[in-house]
Each structure stands twice: as C-alpha cells, then as structure tokens.
mmCIF file of C-alpha atoms in Angstrom:
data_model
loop_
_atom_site.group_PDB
_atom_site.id
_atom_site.type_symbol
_atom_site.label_atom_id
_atom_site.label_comp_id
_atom_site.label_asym_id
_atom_site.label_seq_id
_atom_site.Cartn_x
_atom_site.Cartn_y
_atom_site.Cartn_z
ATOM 1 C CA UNK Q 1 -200.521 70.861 17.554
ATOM 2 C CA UNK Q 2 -202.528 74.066 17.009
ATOM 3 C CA UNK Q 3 -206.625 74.289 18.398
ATOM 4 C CA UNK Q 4 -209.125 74.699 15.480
ATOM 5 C CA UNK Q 5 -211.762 77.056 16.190
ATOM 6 C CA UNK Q 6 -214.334 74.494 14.610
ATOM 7 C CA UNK Q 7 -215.549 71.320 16.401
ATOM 8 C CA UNK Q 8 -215.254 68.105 14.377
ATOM 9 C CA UNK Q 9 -218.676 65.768 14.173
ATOM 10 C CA UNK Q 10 -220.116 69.347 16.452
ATOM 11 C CA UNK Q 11 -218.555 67.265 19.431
ATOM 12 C CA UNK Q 12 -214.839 66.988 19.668
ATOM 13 C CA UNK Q 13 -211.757 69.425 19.624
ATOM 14 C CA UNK Q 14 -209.885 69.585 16.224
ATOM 15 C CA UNK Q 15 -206.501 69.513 16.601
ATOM 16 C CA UNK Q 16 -204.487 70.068 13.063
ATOM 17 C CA UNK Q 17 -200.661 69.506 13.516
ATOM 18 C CA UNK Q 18 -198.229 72.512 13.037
ATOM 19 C CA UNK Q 19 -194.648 71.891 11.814
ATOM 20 C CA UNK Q 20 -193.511 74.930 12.261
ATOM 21 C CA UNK Q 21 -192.146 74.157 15.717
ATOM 22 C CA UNK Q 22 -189.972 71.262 13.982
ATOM 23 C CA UNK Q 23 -188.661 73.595 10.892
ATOM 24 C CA UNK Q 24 -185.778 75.888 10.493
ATOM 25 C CA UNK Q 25 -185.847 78.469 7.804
ATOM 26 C CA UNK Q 26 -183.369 80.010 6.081
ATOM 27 C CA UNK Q 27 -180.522 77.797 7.566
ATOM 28 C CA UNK Q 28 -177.262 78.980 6.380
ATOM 29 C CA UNK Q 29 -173.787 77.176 5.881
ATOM 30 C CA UNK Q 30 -170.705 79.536 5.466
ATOM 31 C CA UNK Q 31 -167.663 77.701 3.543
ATOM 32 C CA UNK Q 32 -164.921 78.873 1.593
ATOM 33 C CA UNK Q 33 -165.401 80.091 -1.677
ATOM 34 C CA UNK Q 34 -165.531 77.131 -4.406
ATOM 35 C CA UNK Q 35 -166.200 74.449 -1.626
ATOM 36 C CA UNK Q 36 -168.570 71.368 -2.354
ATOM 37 C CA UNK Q 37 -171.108 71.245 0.608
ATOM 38 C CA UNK Q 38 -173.258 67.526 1.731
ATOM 39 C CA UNK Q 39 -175.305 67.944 4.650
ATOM 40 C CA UNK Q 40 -176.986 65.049 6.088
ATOM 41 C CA UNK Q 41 -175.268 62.905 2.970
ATOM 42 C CA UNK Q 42 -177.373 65.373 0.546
ATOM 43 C CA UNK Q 43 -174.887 67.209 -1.789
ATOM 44 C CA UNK Q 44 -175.973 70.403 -1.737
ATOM 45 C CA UNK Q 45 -176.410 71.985 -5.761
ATOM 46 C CA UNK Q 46 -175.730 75.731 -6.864
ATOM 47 C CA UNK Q 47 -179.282 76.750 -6.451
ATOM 48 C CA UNK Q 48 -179.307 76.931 -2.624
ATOM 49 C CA UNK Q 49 -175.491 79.163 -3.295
ATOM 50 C CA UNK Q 50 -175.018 82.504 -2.305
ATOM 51 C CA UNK Q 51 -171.886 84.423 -3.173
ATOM 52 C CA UNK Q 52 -170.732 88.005 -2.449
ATOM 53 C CA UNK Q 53 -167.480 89.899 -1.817
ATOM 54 C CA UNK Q 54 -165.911 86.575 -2.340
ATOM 55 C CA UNK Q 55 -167.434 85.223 0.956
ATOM 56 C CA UNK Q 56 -169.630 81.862 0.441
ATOM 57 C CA UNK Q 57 -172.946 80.410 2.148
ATOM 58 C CA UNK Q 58 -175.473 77.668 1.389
ATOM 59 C CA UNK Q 59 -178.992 79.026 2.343
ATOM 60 C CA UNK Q 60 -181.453 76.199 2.910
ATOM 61 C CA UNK Q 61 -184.750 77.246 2.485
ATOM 62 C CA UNK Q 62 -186.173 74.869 5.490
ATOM 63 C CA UNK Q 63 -185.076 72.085 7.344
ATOM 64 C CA UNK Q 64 -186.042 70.144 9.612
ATOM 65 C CA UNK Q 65 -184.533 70.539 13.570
ATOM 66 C CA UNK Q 66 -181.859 68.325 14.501
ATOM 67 C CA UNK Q 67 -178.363 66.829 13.959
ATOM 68 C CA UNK Q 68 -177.038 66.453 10.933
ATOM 69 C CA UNK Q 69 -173.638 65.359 9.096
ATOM 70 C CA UNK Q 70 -172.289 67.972 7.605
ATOM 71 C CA UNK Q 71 -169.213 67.489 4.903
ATOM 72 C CA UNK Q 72 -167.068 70.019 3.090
ATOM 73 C CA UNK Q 73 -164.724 69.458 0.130
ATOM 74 C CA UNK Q 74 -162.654 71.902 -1.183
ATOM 75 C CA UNK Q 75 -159.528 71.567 -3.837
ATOM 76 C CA UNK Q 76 -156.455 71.869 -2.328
ATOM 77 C CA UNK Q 77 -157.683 71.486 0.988
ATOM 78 C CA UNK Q 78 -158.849 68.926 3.385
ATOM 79 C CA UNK Q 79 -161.648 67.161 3.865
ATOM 80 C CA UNK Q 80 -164.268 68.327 6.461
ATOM 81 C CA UNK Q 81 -166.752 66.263 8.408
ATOM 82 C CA UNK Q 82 -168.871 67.810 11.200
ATOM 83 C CA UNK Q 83 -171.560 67.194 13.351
ATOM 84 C CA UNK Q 84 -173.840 70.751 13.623
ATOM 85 C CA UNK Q 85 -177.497 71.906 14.467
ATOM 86 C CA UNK Q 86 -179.997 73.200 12.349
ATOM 87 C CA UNK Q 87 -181.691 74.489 15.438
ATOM 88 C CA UNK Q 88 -178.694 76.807 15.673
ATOM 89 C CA UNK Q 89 -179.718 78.717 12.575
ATOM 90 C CA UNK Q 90 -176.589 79.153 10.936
ATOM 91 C CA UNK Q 91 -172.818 76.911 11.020
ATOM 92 C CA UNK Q 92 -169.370 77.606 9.662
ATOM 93 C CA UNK Q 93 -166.986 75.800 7.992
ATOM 94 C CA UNK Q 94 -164.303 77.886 7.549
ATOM 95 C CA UNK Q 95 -161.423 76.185 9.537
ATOM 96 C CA UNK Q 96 -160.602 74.569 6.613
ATOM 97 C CA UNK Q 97 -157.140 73.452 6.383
ATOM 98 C CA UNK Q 98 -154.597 73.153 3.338
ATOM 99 C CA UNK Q 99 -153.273 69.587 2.421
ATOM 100 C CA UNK Q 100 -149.724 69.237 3.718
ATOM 101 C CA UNK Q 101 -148.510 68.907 0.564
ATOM 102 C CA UNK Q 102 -149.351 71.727 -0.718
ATOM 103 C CA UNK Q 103 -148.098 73.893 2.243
ATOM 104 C CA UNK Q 104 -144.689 71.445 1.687
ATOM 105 C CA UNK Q 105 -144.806 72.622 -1.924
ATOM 106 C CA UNK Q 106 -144.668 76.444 -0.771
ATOM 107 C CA UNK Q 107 -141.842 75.435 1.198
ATOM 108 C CA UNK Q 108 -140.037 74.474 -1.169
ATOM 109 C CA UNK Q 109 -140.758 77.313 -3.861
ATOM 110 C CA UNK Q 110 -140.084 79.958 -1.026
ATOM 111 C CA UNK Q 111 -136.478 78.274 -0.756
ATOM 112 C CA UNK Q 112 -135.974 78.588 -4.651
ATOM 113 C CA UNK Q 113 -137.232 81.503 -4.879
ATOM 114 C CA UNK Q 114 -134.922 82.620 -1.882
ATOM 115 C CA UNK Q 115 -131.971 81.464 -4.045
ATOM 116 C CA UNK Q 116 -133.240 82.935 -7.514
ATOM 117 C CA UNK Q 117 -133.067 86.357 -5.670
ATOM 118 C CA UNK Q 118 -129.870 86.170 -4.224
ATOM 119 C CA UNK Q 119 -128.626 84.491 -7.177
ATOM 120 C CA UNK Q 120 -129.821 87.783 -9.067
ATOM 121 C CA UNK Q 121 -128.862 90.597 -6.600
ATOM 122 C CA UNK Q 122 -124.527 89.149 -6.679
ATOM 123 C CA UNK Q 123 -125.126 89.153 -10.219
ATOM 124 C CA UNK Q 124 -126.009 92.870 -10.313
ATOM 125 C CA UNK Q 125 -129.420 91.962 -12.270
ATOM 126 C CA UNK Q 126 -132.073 94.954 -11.978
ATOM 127 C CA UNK Q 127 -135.587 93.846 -11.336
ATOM 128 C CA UNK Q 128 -136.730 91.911 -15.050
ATOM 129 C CA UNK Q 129 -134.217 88.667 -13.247
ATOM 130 C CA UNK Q 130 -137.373 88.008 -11.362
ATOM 131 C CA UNK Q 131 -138.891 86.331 -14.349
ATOM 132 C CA UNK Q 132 -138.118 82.957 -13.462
ATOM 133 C CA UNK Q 133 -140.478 83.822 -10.610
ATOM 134 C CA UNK Q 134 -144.145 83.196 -10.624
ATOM 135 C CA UNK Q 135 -145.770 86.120 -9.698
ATOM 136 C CA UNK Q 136 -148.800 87.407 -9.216
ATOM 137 C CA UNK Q 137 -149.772 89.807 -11.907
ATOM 138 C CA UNK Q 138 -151.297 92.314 -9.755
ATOM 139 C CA UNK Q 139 -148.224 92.183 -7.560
ATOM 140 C CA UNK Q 140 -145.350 92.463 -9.797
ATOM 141 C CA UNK Q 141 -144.552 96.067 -8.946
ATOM 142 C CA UNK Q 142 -145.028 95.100 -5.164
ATOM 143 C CA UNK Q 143 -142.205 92.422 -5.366
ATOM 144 C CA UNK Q 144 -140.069 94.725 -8.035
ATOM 145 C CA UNK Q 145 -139.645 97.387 -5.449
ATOM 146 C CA UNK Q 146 -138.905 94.569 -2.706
ATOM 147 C CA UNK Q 147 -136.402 93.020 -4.840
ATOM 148 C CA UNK Q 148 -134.599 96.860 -6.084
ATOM 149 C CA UNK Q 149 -134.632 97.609 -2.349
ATOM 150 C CA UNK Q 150 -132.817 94.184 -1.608
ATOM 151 C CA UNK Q 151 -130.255 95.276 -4.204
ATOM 152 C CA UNK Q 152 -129.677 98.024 -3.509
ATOM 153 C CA UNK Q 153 -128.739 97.390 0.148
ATOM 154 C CA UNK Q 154 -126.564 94.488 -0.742
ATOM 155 C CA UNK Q 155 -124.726 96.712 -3.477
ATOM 156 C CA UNK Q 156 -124.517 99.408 -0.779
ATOM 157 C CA UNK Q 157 -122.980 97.276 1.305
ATOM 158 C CA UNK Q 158 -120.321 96.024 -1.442
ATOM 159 C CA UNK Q 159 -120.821 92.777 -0.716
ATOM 160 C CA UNK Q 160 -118.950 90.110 -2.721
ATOM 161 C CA UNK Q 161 -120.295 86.284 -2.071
ATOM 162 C CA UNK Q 162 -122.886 84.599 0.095
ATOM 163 C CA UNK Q 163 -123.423 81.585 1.876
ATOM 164 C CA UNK Q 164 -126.814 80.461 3.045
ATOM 165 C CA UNK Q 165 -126.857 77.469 5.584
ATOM 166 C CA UNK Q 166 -129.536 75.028 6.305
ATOM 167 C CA UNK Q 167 -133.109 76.627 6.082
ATOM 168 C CA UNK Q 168 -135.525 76.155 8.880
ATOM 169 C CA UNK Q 169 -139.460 76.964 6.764
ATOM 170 C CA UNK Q 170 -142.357 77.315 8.975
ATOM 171 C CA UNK Q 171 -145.744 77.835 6.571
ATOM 172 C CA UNK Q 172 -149.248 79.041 7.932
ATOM 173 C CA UNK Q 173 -152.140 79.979 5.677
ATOM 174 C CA UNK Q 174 -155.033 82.639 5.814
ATOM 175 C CA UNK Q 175 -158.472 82.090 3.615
ATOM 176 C CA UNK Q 176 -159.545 85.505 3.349
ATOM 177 C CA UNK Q 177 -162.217 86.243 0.550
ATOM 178 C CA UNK Q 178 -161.917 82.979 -1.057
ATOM 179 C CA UNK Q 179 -158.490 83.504 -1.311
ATOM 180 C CA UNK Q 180 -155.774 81.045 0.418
ATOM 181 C CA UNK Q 181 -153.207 83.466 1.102
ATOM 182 C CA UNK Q 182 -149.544 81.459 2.470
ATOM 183 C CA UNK Q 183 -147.063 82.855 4.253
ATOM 184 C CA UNK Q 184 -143.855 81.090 4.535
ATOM 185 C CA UNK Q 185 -140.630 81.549 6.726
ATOM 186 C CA UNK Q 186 -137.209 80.760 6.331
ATOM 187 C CA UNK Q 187 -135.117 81.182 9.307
ATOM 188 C CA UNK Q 188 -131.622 80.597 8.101
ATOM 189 C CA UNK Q 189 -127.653 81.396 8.875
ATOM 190 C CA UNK Q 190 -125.130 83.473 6.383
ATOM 191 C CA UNK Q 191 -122.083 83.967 5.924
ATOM 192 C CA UNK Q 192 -119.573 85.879 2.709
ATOM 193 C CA UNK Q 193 -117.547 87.977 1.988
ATOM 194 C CA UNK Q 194 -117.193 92.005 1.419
ATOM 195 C CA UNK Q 195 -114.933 94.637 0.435
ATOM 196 C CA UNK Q 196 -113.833 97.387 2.466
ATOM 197 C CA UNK Q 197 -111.884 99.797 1.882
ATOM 198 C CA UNK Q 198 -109.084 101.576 4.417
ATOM 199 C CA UNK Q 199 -106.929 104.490 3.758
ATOM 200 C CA UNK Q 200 -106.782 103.707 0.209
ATOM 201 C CA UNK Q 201 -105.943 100.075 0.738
ATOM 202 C CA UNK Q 202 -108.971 97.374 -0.201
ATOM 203 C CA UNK Q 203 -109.573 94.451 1.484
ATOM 204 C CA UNK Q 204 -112.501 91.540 1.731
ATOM 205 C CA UNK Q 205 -113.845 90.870 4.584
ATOM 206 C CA UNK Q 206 -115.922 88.477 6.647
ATOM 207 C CA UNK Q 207 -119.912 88.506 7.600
ATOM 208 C CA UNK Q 208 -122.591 86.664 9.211
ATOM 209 C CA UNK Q 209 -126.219 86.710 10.663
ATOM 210 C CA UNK Q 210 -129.475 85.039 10.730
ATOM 211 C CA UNK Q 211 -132.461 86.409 8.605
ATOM 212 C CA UNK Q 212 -136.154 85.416 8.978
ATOM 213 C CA UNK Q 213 -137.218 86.050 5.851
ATOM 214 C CA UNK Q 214 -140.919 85.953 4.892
ATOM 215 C CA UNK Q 215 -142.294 84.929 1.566
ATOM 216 C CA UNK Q 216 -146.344 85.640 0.930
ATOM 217 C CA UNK Q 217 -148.411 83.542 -1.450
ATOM 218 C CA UNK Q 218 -151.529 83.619 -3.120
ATOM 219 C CA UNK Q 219 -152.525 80.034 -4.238
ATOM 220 C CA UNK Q 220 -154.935 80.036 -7.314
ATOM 221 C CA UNK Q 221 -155.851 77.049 -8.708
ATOM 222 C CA UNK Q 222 -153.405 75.099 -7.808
ATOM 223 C CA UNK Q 223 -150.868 77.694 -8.459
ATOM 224 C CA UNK Q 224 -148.319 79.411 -6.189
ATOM 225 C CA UNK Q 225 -147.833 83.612 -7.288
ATOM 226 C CA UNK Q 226 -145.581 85.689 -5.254
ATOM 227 C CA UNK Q 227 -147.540 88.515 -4.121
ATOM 228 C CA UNK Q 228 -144.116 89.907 -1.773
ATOM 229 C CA UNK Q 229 -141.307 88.875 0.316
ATOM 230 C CA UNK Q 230 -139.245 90.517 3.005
ATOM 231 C CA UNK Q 231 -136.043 90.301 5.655
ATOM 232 C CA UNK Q 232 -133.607 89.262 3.397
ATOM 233 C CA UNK Q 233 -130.781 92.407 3.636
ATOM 234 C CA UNK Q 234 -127.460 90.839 4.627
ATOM 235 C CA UNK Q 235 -125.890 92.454 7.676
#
C-alpha cells in the first residue's frame, strides 16, 4: 500500500494499493533448445521465446510471486515437472534427460558400427567402406582420418583375423547448444591372429587385449550421425 499525498473527503489518509511488491518482471526459464515449456499449467507460446547461440529461455514479461508448476517437454527426452519460484528471478531446466531408449538405441548402433569398421579395415577397404555409416556431414573427414588411421595400424601390424567378445556399452549424453551430443563406450575383449615373419620363415600368430573404445554422437531429429570414434587399434 503506497500513501497518497491527497486526503480523501479532506479528512482521511488515501491509501492506493501497489502491486509491485507482489510482481516479478522479466522472469526467465532456460530449457533446451526446441523444448515445450507450461508453467503453472499455462503452455507457454513462441512470443514469450528467446533464442541465441542455440541456447533457449522463456522471458515472462511479469508474474506474479510465488510457487508455481513448472513442466518441460522435449522430443526425445523426458518429461520434466518442477516446483520453482518466481521470486527467484530466473530457473533452469536443463537437466533434461534422454529416454532410455534412445540412449539403448546408440548402444546398439555404436556396436554395429564397431563391427562395420572392423569388418572394413580386414577387408583392406580405404575410407568410402564407411558408407553404410550414418555420419554427420560436417564430420565425415573427422571420422575418415579416424578410420585411415585405424587401418593403417592394423595393416601395420599384419594382422590376419579378429575376434571381438561380449561388449560391455556404457552411454552418457551432453546438451550443449541445443545439441544432444552421446558418447558411447564399448569395453570389450579380442583375440586373432597375425603374421610374423622370422629369418625368412612366416608364421601366424596369436593376440589379445581389451579396448575401450569410444563412439560420439550427435542426435538430430531423431537421428544418430557419427561425428568420431576412437581406441579401437588392436595390440
């Protein structure tokens, strides 16, 4: 309540109420880019949307102070429902998290795409094999050189067959400019065969290890592009 200077009927104190004290302004919401925001079970439209250097916000204009439910959808990803307050200024809902099917689903592209390679390199392929690999555009000379530099070690090292036991993935993900970026491992045993070669005489012989390798994803609508992938030399 805010004192008018002026007396009402010349007698009494004129109190006018001021809002101010119950209003936020400006409050902002950061999400990840693309995500569907409903804040005290108001869906939020593109007007109140601000979007730069592939970062998101919602910027309500004013609002009044309290508690609010606050709910975040997002394709690919799951649902979000928090409790924040306006009288905070600002809240983030970037902790996202991707459905566990689609981390399962990089899983399981990681592990073919593990196999195309190899399949590729004891084939003597050069780099155009990797076709049958989605990749992202802006990548593709990235994972060429990764895959030339596989060869080549393998080649180097003459070897002649491989065997790749069961594959232990671990997936995390990274939401980075409206990106979701995925990183998969696959922690696995090997085993083959290569040639050596002794005082003129060849022979094959055994090998064995344990790689880590690390495949990197960038999931775009729905879509899983190799952007690179590493650890995979045989030792």
């Amino acid at each position: 309540m805010h004192l008018n200077s002026s007396k009402k009927f010349f007698l009494f104190q004129n109190w006018k109420p001021d809002l101010s004290d119950y209003i936020i302004k400006d409050f902002m919401i950061y999400v990840p880019k693309g995500a569907a925001v409903t804040l005290g079970g108001v869906n939020l439209s593109a007007d109140y949307l601000q979007e730069e250097n592939g970062s998101a916000k919602y910027v309500i204009p004013q609002i009044f102070k309290g508690y609010y439910e606050l709910k975040v959808t997002k394709e690919n990803m799951e649902d979000l429902t928090m409790t924040v307050n306006t009288a905070n200024g600002s809240c983030s809902a970037n902790t996202m998290k991707l459905k566990p099917e689609v981390m399962q689903k990089a899983v399981s592209q990681a592990a073919e795409d593990l196999k195309k390679i190899y399949k590729a390199v004891f084939e003597y392929k050069d780099a155009s094999a990797l076709k049958g690999i989605s990749i992202l555009p802006e990548s593709a000379n990235e994972v060429q050189d990764c895959y030339l530099y596989l060869a080549e070690r393998i080649w180097a090292g003459k070897k002649l067959s491989l065997v790749v036991g069961e594959i232990q993935p671990e997936a995390s993900c990274y939401n980075d400019d409206g990106r979701v970026t995925i990183y998969v491992n696959l922690n696995y045993d090997y085993s083959g065969l290569y040639e050596e070669t002794y005082w003129d005489e060849v022979t094959n012989q055994s090998y064995n290890g344990n790689n880590d390798a690390e495949f990197v994803y960038l999931l775009d609508d729905s879509k899983l592009q190799l952007t690179s992938f590493s650890n995979l030399e045989l030792y």
